[in-house]
């Protein structure tokens, strides 16, 4: 699904020099590399503050804490985004409030959020820009405002996605990024960041990522933790950030090539609007679970990499011990049964895309089903 060796090959010299620079500095945690990357990444996102943290899930948790969520808070979120938001919400001691998604975009449905606000209410909203597509932030923000709730964006799949000149991360009260190696901007290990326009939120996240300290050995805030971006990862990310837009453009061309070439009548292709969608994943839909599973088996036999993002919705995960058994999220549940991802990354050549297309169009297992969308 990814080829990080090919992606990094042209940068080997610059990456090695960056690692060497850190080695020679003798300084490995929260130094000038992290400060420089925080400044560069905040500028890229078009917000004044970025705070480097250990990974994307910590970034979600710290961003939520930064906007005031904590033990007992009700956090609205979608249930089709891989469970990372749920992990963060549960770690906070907060309560997940699952909201259904829009059929066409697979991101949080503003009408469903409004209903959740009128039903049990919520204190904060976590919006995931799933697969690389910016959610409908204007509408979601309006609903959140109406219910007096803060908004946190999960931008782990949407680095650089832009609508009306405004980037992912610049819409909420705070936003979380992951730099897991396969993300659109990835480190050579774990890393994450919280970005925000609010100096107070940034200050709180800076304290909470490091023992609650406001200065060395002074524990001013909590509950805190240790979740810091390290100097090596910051130096690596500083080398890679200038390439992000080019890589996103290549991802968009891969998506466009699939759109122009896949002809299978029983597969629904995603609408990848260049700019607003940075093609983190290219996610097809089959008619139903049986067709999706047959397609996966067909691709496996053809040697074509594929995956399901994601097979089990959050409210059906065993971690809840059946607490959400009575909850039904029809669109989320349908999408989880239908989705299948095929390779979409910047190191993919046109020939690679065409091989995937040929394998998709050769799929015969779905002829008894029909396309619904
Ligand atoms: C990858 C991902 C995360 C988690 O990032 P980690 O750095 O792996 O903790 C969170 N949300 C989404 C949508 C992701 O894809």
Short mmCIF file of C-alpha atoms and ligand atoms in Angstrom, two decimals:
data_model
loop_
_atom_site.label_atom_id
_atom_site.label_comp_id
_atom_site.label_asym_id
_atom_site.label_seq_id
_atom_site.Cartn_x
_atom_site.Cartn_y
_atom_site.Cartn_z
CA UNK A 1 0.00 0.00 0.00
CA UNK A 2 3.03 2.28 0.47
CA UNK A 3 6.62 2.49 -0.77
CA UNK A 4 8.60 4.60 1.68
CA UNK A 5 11.96 3.40 0.33
CA UNK A 6 11.24 4.91 -3.11
CA UNK A 7 9.73 8.03 -1.52
CA UNK A 8 12.81 8.72 0.60
CA UNK A 9 15.50 7.72 -1.91
CA UNK A 10 15.88 11.19 -3.50
CA UNK A 11 16.08 12.75 -0.01
CA UNK A 12 18.68 10.36 1.40
CA UNK A 13 21.45 12.95 1.41
CA UNK A 14 19.36 15.68 3.06
CA UNK A 15 17.89 13.26 5.62
CA UNK A 16 21.30 11.89 6.52
CA UNK A 17 22.65 15.43 6.93
CA UNK A 18 19.70 16.32 9.20
CA UNK A 19 20.28 13.27 11.39
CA UNK A 20 24.02 14.05 11.49
CA UNK A 21 23.24 17.63 12.59
CA UNK A 22 21.20 16.34 15.54
CA UNK A 23 23.88 13.81 16.43
CA UNK A 24 26.54 16.50 16.41
CA UNK A 25 24.38 18.86 18.50
CA UNK A 26 24.20 16.39 21.40
CA UNK A 27 20.65 17.66 22.09
CA UNK A 28 17.76 15.24 21.49
CA UNK A 29 14.54 16.43 23.15
CA UNK A 30 12.75 19.81 22.71
CA UNK A 31 15.51 21.85 21.17
CA UNK A 32 16.01 24.02 18.14
CA UNK A 33 14.92 21.35 15.62
CA UNK A 34 11.50 20.97 17.27
CA UNK A 35 11.14 24.76 17.60
CA UNK A 36 12.06 25.26 13.93
CA UNK A 37 9.65 22.57 12.72
CA UNK A 38 6.84 23.89 14.94
CA UNK A 39 7.29 27.32 13.38
CA UNK A 40 7.46 25.98 9.82
CA UNK A 41 4.45 23.68 10.24
CA UNK A 42 2.32 26.38 11.89
CA UNK A 43 3.13 28.69 8.97
CA UNK A 44 2.26 25.92 6.48
CA UNK A 45 -1.13 25.43 8.18
CA UNK A 46 -1.73 29.16 8.37
CA UNK A 47 -2.07 29.27 12.17
CA UNK A 48 0.18 30.97 14.73
CA UNK A 49 0.97 27.97 16.95
CA UNK A 50 2.13 24.37 16.54
CA UNK A 51 3.19 22.13 19.42
CA UNK A 52 5.19 18.99 18.60
CA UNK A 53 4.05 15.87 20.46
CA UNK A 54 4.77 12.14 20.46
CA UNK A 55 2.15 10.89 17.98
CA UNK A 56 -1.23 11.64 16.43
CA UNK A 57 -3.37 9.94 19.06
CA UNK A 58 -1.66 11.93 21.82
CA UNK A 59 -2.20 15.03 19.67
CA UNK A 60 -5.96 14.38 19.64
CA UNK A 61 -6.03 13.83 23.39
CA UNK A 62 -3.92 16.92 24.10
CA UNK A 63 -5.90 19.07 21.67
CA UNK A 64 -9.15 18.01 23.37
CA UNK A 65 -7.63 18.72 26.79
CA UNK A 66 -6.33 22.02 25.43
CA UNK A 67 -9.87 23.17 24.57
CA UNK A 68 -11.13 22.13 28.00
CA UNK A 69 -12.36 18.54 27.56
CA UNK A 70 -11.55 16.10 30.34
CA UNK A 71 -12.99 13.52 32.70
CA UNK A 72 -16.74 13.22 32.11
CA UNK A 73 -16.83 15.54 29.08
CA UNK A 74 -19.03 14.43 26.20
CA UNK A 75 -17.09 14.41 22.93
CA UNK A 76 -18.96 14.00 19.63
CA UNK A 77 -17.09 12.07 16.96
CA UNK A 78 -17.61 9.82 13.95
CA UNK A 79 -17.33 6.05 14.35
CA UNK A 80 -15.79 5.24 10.94
CA UNK A 81 -12.35 6.81 11.41
CA UNK A 82 -10.27 3.95 12.73
CA UNK A 83 -10.80 4.33 16.46
CA UNK A 84 -7.98 6.82 17.12
CA UNK A 85 -10.41 9.47 18.33
CA UNK A 86 -12.09 6.93 20.59
CA UNK A 87 -8.71 5.95 22.07
CA UNK A 88 -8.00 9.59 22.88
CA UNK A 89 -11.49 10.26 24.28
CA UNK A 90 -11.37 7.19 26.54
CA UNK A 91 -7.83 8.04 27.70
CA UNK A 92 -9.13 11.46 28.75
CA UNK A 93 -11.85 9.82 30.82
CA UNK A 94 -14.36 11.49 28.53
CA UNK A 95 -17.52 10.04 27.01
CA UNK A 96 -17.76 9.29 23.26
CA UNK A 97 -20.93 10.55 21.58
CA UNK A 98 -21.01 8.79 18.21
CA UNK A 99 -22.47 10.74 15.31
CA UNK A 100 -23.33 9.30 11.89
CA UNK A 101 -21.57 10.42 8.73
CA UNK A 102 -22.67 11.74 5.37
CA UNK A 103 -23.17 9.06 2.72
CA UNK A 104 -21.26 10.86 -0.04
CA UNK A 105 -18.28 12.19 1.93
CA UNK A 106 -17.97 9.66 4.81
CA UNK A 107 -17.30 12.61 7.13
CA UNK A 108 -19.46 13.80 10.04
CA UNK A 109 -23.00 14.75 9.00
CA UNK A 110 -23.90 18.22 10.38
CA UNK A 111 -27.58 17.25 10.69
CA UNK A 112 -26.67 14.20 12.77
CA UNK A 113 -24.39 16.34 14.94
CA UNK A 114 -27.27 18.75 15.51
CA UNK A 115 -29.51 15.85 16.54
CA UNK A 116 -26.87 14.62 19.00
CA UNK A 117 -26.75 18.14 20.42
CA UNK A 118 -30.49 18.11 21.02
CA UNK A 119 -30.51 14.54 22.39
CA UNK A 120 -27.80 14.19 25.03
CA UNK A 121 -25.62 17.17 24.12
CA UNK A 122 -21.85 17.36 23.91
CA UNK A 123 -19.03 19.57 25.18
CA UNK A 124 -16.62 19.19 22.28
CA UNK A 125 -16.68 17.93 18.70
CA UNK A 126 -13.85 15.96 17.12
CA UNK A 127 -14.05 16.15 13.32
CA UNK A 128 -11.93 13.74 11.24
CA UNK A 129 -10.99 14.77 7.69
CA UNK A 130 -11.26 11.16 6.55
CA UNK A 131 -9.15 9.71 3.70
CA UNK A 132 -7.76 13.20 2.95
CA UNK A 133 -11.09 15.00 2.43
CA UNK A 134 -11.88 18.16 4.39
CA UNK A 135 -15.14 17.70 6.26
CA UNK A 136 -17.90 20.32 5.91
CA UNK A 137 -16.26 22.55 8.52
CA UNK A 138 -18.45 25.62 8.00
CA UNK A 139 -21.64 23.66 8.68
CA UNK A 140 -20.15 21.60 11.52
CA UNK A 141 -18.71 24.71 13.16
CA UNK A 142 -22.11 26.42 12.98
CA UNK A 143 -23.79 23.45 14.69
CA UNK A 144 -21.04 23.25 17.35
CA UNK A 145 -21.38 26.99 18.03
CA UNK A 146 -25.13 26.61 18.41
CA UNK A 147 -24.52 23.96 21.09
CA UNK A 148 -21.69 25.89 22.75
CA UNK A 149 -19.08 23.23 21.97
CA UNK A 150 -15.40 23.53 21.05
CA UNK A 151 -14.22 21.99 17.76
CA UNK A 152 -11.06 19.91 17.35
CA UNK A 153 -9.99 18.67 13.91
CA UNK A 154 -8.29 15.31 13.38
CA UNK A 155 -6.02 16.12 10.42
CA UNK A 156 -3.98 12.91 10.53
CA UNK A 157 -5.07 12.08 6.95
CA UNK A 158 -5.36 15.62 5.61
CA UNK A 159 -2.03 17.49 5.77
CA UNK A 160 -2.37 20.34 3.29
CA UNK A 161 -6.04 19.89 2.37
CA UNK A 162 -7.38 23.36 1.54
CA UNK A 163 -10.79 24.97 1.01
CA UNK A 164 -11.22 28.67 0.20
CA UNK A 165 -7.54 29.23 0.97
CA UNK A 166 -7.88 27.71 4.43
CA UNK A 167 -5.93 24.63 5.33
CA UNK A 168 -6.87 21.61 7.42
CA UNK A 169 -5.96 22.60 10.96
CA UNK A 170 -7.06 26.21 10.58
CA UNK A 171 -10.81 25.60 11.05
CA UNK A 172 -11.20 24.34 14.59
CA UNK A 173 -10.27 25.67 18.03
CA UNK A 174 -7.38 23.23 17.83
CA UNK A 175 -6.27 20.48 15.45
CA UNK A 176 -4.31 17.26 15.76
CA UNK A 177 -1.82 15.93 13.21
CA UNK A 178 -0.06 12.57 13.04
CA UNK A 179 3.31 12.18 11.33
CA UNK A 180 3.18 8.38 11.36
CA UNK A 181 5.47 7.26 8.49
CA UNK A 182 2.69 6.52 5.96
CA UNK A 183 0.79 9.80 6.44
CA UNK A 184 0.95 12.47 3.73
CA UNK A 185 3.73 14.03 5.84
CA UNK A 186 5.47 11.28 7.80
CA UNK A 187 8.43 11.06 10.16
CA UNK A 188 10.87 8.13 10.36
CA UNK A 189 9.05 6.94 13.45
CA UNK A 190 6.26 8.32 15.63
CA UNK A 191 5.50 12.05 15.88
CA UNK A 192 2.49 14.37 16.02
CA UNK A 193 1.50 17.98 16.50
CA UNK A 194 -1.31 20.15 17.83
CA UNK A 195 -1.92 23.36 15.90
CA UNK A 196 -4.11 26.23 17.05
CA UNK A 197 -4.75 29.92 16.58
CA UNK A 198 -5.39 30.28 20.32
CA UNK A 199 -2.31 31.18 22.39
CA UNK A 200 -4.02 29.93 25.55
CA UNK A 201 -4.71 26.51 24.03
CA UNK A 202 -1.14 26.32 22.71
CA UNK A 203 0.26 27.16 26.14
CA UNK A 204 -1.90 24.54 27.82
CA UNK A 205 -0.84 21.85 25.32
CA UNK A 206 2.82 22.82 25.81
CA UNK A 207 2.41 22.25 29.55
CA UNK A 208 0.41 19.05 29.24
CA UNK A 209 2.89 17.41 26.82
CA UNK A 210 5.64 17.66 29.46
CA UNK A 211 4.59 16.77 33.02
CA UNK A 212 2.38 19.88 33.33
CA UNK A 213 5.48 22.04 33.70
CA UNK A 214 5.23 25.77 33.09
CA UNK A 215 8.97 25.80 33.75
CA UNK A 216 11.46 23.13 34.70
CA UNK A 217 10.32 21.11 37.75
CA UNK A 218 7.22 23.33 38.30
CA UNK A 219 4.09 21.29 37.78
CA UNK A 220 1.48 23.94 37.02
CA UNK A 221 -1.15 22.00 35.06
CA UNK A 222 -2.70 18.57 34.76
CA UNK A 223 -3.53 15.82 34.38
CA UNK A 224 -0.41 15.88 32.21
CA UNK A 225 1.91 13.34 30.64
CA UNK A 226 5.13 13.06 28.70
CA UNK A 227 4.50 13.23 24.95
CA UNK A 228 7.23 15.15 23.15
CA UNK A 229 8.35 15.24 19.53
CA UNK A 230 12.05 14.44 19.48
CA UNK A 231 14.79 16.40 17.71
CA UNK A 232 15.55 13.63 15.18
CA UNK A 233 11.96 13.42 13.98
CA UNK A 234 11.65 17.22 13.88
CA UNK A 235 14.82 17.46 11.75
CA UNK A 236 13.48 14.77 9.38
CA UNK A 237 10.08 16.47 9.12
CA UNK A 238 11.81 19.77 8.36
CA UNK A 239 13.48 18.13 5.35
CA UNK A 240 10.21 16.57 4.16
CA UNK A 241 7.73 19.46 4.69
CA UNK A 242 8.85 21.42 1.57
CA UNK A 243 7.90 18.36 -0.53
CA UNK A 244 4.42 17.90 0.92
CA UNK A 245 2.56 19.90 -1.74
CA UNK A 246 4.32 18.04 -4.57
CA UNK A 247 3.56 14.69 -2.96
CA UNK A 248 -0.08 15.69 -2.48
CA UNK A 249 -0.25 16.73 -6.14
CA UNK A 250 1.11 13.31 -7.16
CA UNK A 251 -1.48 11.61 -4.92
CA UNK A 252 -4.19 13.67 -6.65
CA UNK A 253 -2.90 12.54 -10.08
CA UNK A 254 -3.02 8.91 -8.95
CA UNK A 255 -6.62 9.41 -7.82
CA UNK A 256 -7.48 11.15 -11.10
CA UNK A 257 -5.98 8.26 -13.06
CA UNK A 258 -8.13 5.75 -11.18
CA UNK A 259 -11.17 7.95 -11.81
CA UNK A 260 -10.39 8.12 -15.52
CA UNK A 261 -9.62 4.43 -15.99
CA UNK A 262 -11.66 2.22 -13.63
CA UNK A 263 -14.76 1.16 -15.54
CA UNK A 264 -16.23 -1.55 -13.32
CA UNK A 265 -20.00 -0.92 -13.13
CA UNK A 266 -20.43 -2.30 -9.61
CA UNK A 267 -17.72 -0.22 -7.94
CA UNK A 268 -18.34 3.32 -6.69
CA UNK A 269 -15.29 5.56 -6.92
CA UNK A 270 -14.63 8.40 -4.48
CA UNK A 271 -14.97 11.99 -5.62
CA UNK A 272 -11.49 13.44 -5.05
CA UNK A 273 -11.76 17.22 -5.45
CA UNK A 274 -8.16 18.38 -5.95
CA UNK A 275 -7.05 20.64 -3.13
CA UNK A 276 -9.90 19.88 -0.75
CA UNK A 277 -8.95 16.20 -0.84
CA UNK A 278 -5.28 15.24 -0.50
CA UNK A 279 -5.89 11.58 -1.43
CA UNK A 280 -4.40 10.04 1.69
CA UNK A 281 -6.37 6.91 0.82
CA UNK A 282 -8.24 5.94 -2.34
CA UNK A 283 -11.35 4.23 -1.03
CA UNK A 284 -13.75 2.42 -3.34
CA UNK A 285 -17.14 1.10 -2.40
CA UNK A 286 -18.62 -2.24 -3.36
CA UNK A 287 -22.35 -2.89 -3.25
CA UNK A 288 -22.31 -4.71 0.07
CA UNK A 289 -20.13 -6.69 2.46
CA UNK A 290 -20.22 -9.89 0.38
CA UNK A 291 -19.15 -8.01 -2.76
CA UNK A 292 -16.41 -6.16 -0.85
CA UNK A 293 -15.04 -9.36 0.64
CA UNK A 294 -15.15 -11.06 -2.77
CA UNK A 295 -13.29 -8.10 -4.28
CA UNK A 296 -10.65 -8.31 -1.54
CA UNK A 297 -10.19 -12.02 -2.26
CA UNK A 298 -9.93 -11.29 -5.99
CA UNK A 299 -7.25 -8.62 -5.42
CA UNK A 300 -5.35 -10.89 -3.04
CA UNK A 301 -5.28 -13.61 -5.73
CA UNK A 302 -4.09 -11.02 -8.28
CA UNK A 303 -1.31 -9.86 -5.95
CA UNK A 304 -2.72 -6.32 -5.66
CA UNK A 305 -2.24 -4.64 -2.27
CA UNK A 306 -5.45 -3.47 -0.62
CA UNK A 307 -6.89 -2.82 2.81
CA UNK A 308 -10.15 -1.91 4.55
CA UNK A 309 -10.29 1.49 6.28
CA UNK A 310 -11.98 0.56 8.54
CA UNK A 311 -13.75 -2.77 9.05
CA UNK A 312 -15.25 -2.30 12.55
CA UNK A 313 -17.03 0.91 13.54
CA UNK A 314 -15.97 2.37 16.88
CA UNK A 315 -19.32 1.79 18.60
CA UNK A 316 -19.06 -1.95 17.82
CA UNK A 317 -15.56 -2.37 19.31
CA UNK A 318 -15.23 -4.77 22.25
CA UNK A 319 -13.53 -2.09 24.37
CA UNK A 320 -16.98 -0.66 25.15
CA UNK A 321 -18.25 -3.91 26.61
CA UNK A 322 -21.55 -3.64 24.74
CA UNK A 323 -22.33 -0.15 26.06
CA UNK A 324 -23.35 1.02 22.56
CA UNK A 325 -25.19 -2.14 21.49
CA UNK A 326 -28.46 -0.23 21.20
CA UNK A 327 -26.90 2.50 19.05
CA UNK A 328 -27.37 2.25 15.29
CA UNK A 329 -25.46 4.44 12.84
CA UNK A 330 -26.87 3.29 9.49
CA UNK A 331 -24.50 5.14 7.12
CA UNK A 332 -21.39 4.36 9.19
CA UNK A 333 -22.30 0.69 9.36
CA UNK A 334 -23.06 0.49 5.61
CA UNK A 335 -19.78 2.20 4.71
CA UNK A 336 -17.73 -0.08 6.97
CA UNK A 337 -19.17 -3.05 5.07
CA UNK A 338 -18.59 -1.56 1.59
CA UNK A 339 -15.22 0.22 1.65
CA UNK A 340 -11.97 -1.07 0.21
CA UNK A 341 -8.73 0.88 -0.29
CA UNK A 342 -6.33 0.40 -3.18
CA UNK A 343 -2.78 1.83 -3.35
CA UNK A 344 -2.58 5.63 -3.58
CA UNK A 345 0.74 7.23 -2.69
CA UNK A 346 3.28 9.56 -4.29
CA UNK A 347 5.79 6.83 -5.21
CA UNK A 348 3.20 5.04 -7.37
CA UNK A 349 3.85 5.12 -11.13
CA UNK A 350 1.18 5.26 -13.85
CA UNK A 351 1.98 1.62 -14.70
CA UNK A 352 1.32 0.61 -11.09
CA UNK A 353 -2.04 2.42 -11.16
CA UNK A 354 -2.95 0.77 -14.46
CA UNK A 355 -2.17 -2.68 -13.05
CA UNK A 356 -4.54 -2.02 -10.13
CA UNK A 357 -7.20 -0.72 -12.53
CA UNK A 358 -6.87 -3.83 -14.71
CA UNK A 359 -7.27 -6.06 -11.66
CA UNK A 360 -10.34 -4.10 -10.50
CA UNK A 361 -12.00 -4.24 -13.91
CA UNK A 362 -11.32 -7.99 -14.10
CA UNK A 363 -13.36 -8.56 -10.93
CA UNK A 364 -16.33 -10.81 -11.73
CA UNK A 365 -17.66 -11.57 -8.26
CA UNK A 366 -20.04 -8.64 -8.05
CA UNK A 367 -22.06 -9.22 -11.19
CA UNK A 368 -25.08 -10.31 -9.21
CA UNK A 369 -25.06 -7.06 -7.19
CA UNK A 370 -25.80 -3.56 -8.39
CA UNK A 371 -24.26 -0.20 -7.78
CA UNK A 372 -26.39 1.91 -5.47
CA UNK A 373 -24.74 5.33 -5.47
C1 LIG B 1 -3.07 7.70 11.87
C2 LIG B 1 -4.25 8.36 12.43
C3 LIG B 1 -4.29 8.79 13.77
C4 LIG B 1 -3.28 8.39 14.79
O1 LIG B 1 -1.99 8.76 14.57
P1 LIG B 1 -0.81 8.00 15.38
O2 LIG B 1 0.35 8.90 15.11
O3 LIG B 1 -0.66 6.66 14.75
O4 LIG B 1 -1.19 7.94 16.81
C5 LIG B 1 -5.39 9.51 14.19
N1 LIG B 1 -6.41 9.76 13.37
C6 LIG B 1 -6.44 9.32 12.10
C7 LIG B 1 -7.63 9.65 11.25
C8 LIG B 1 -5.37 8.60 11.59
O5 LIG B 1 -5.41 8.17 10.32
#
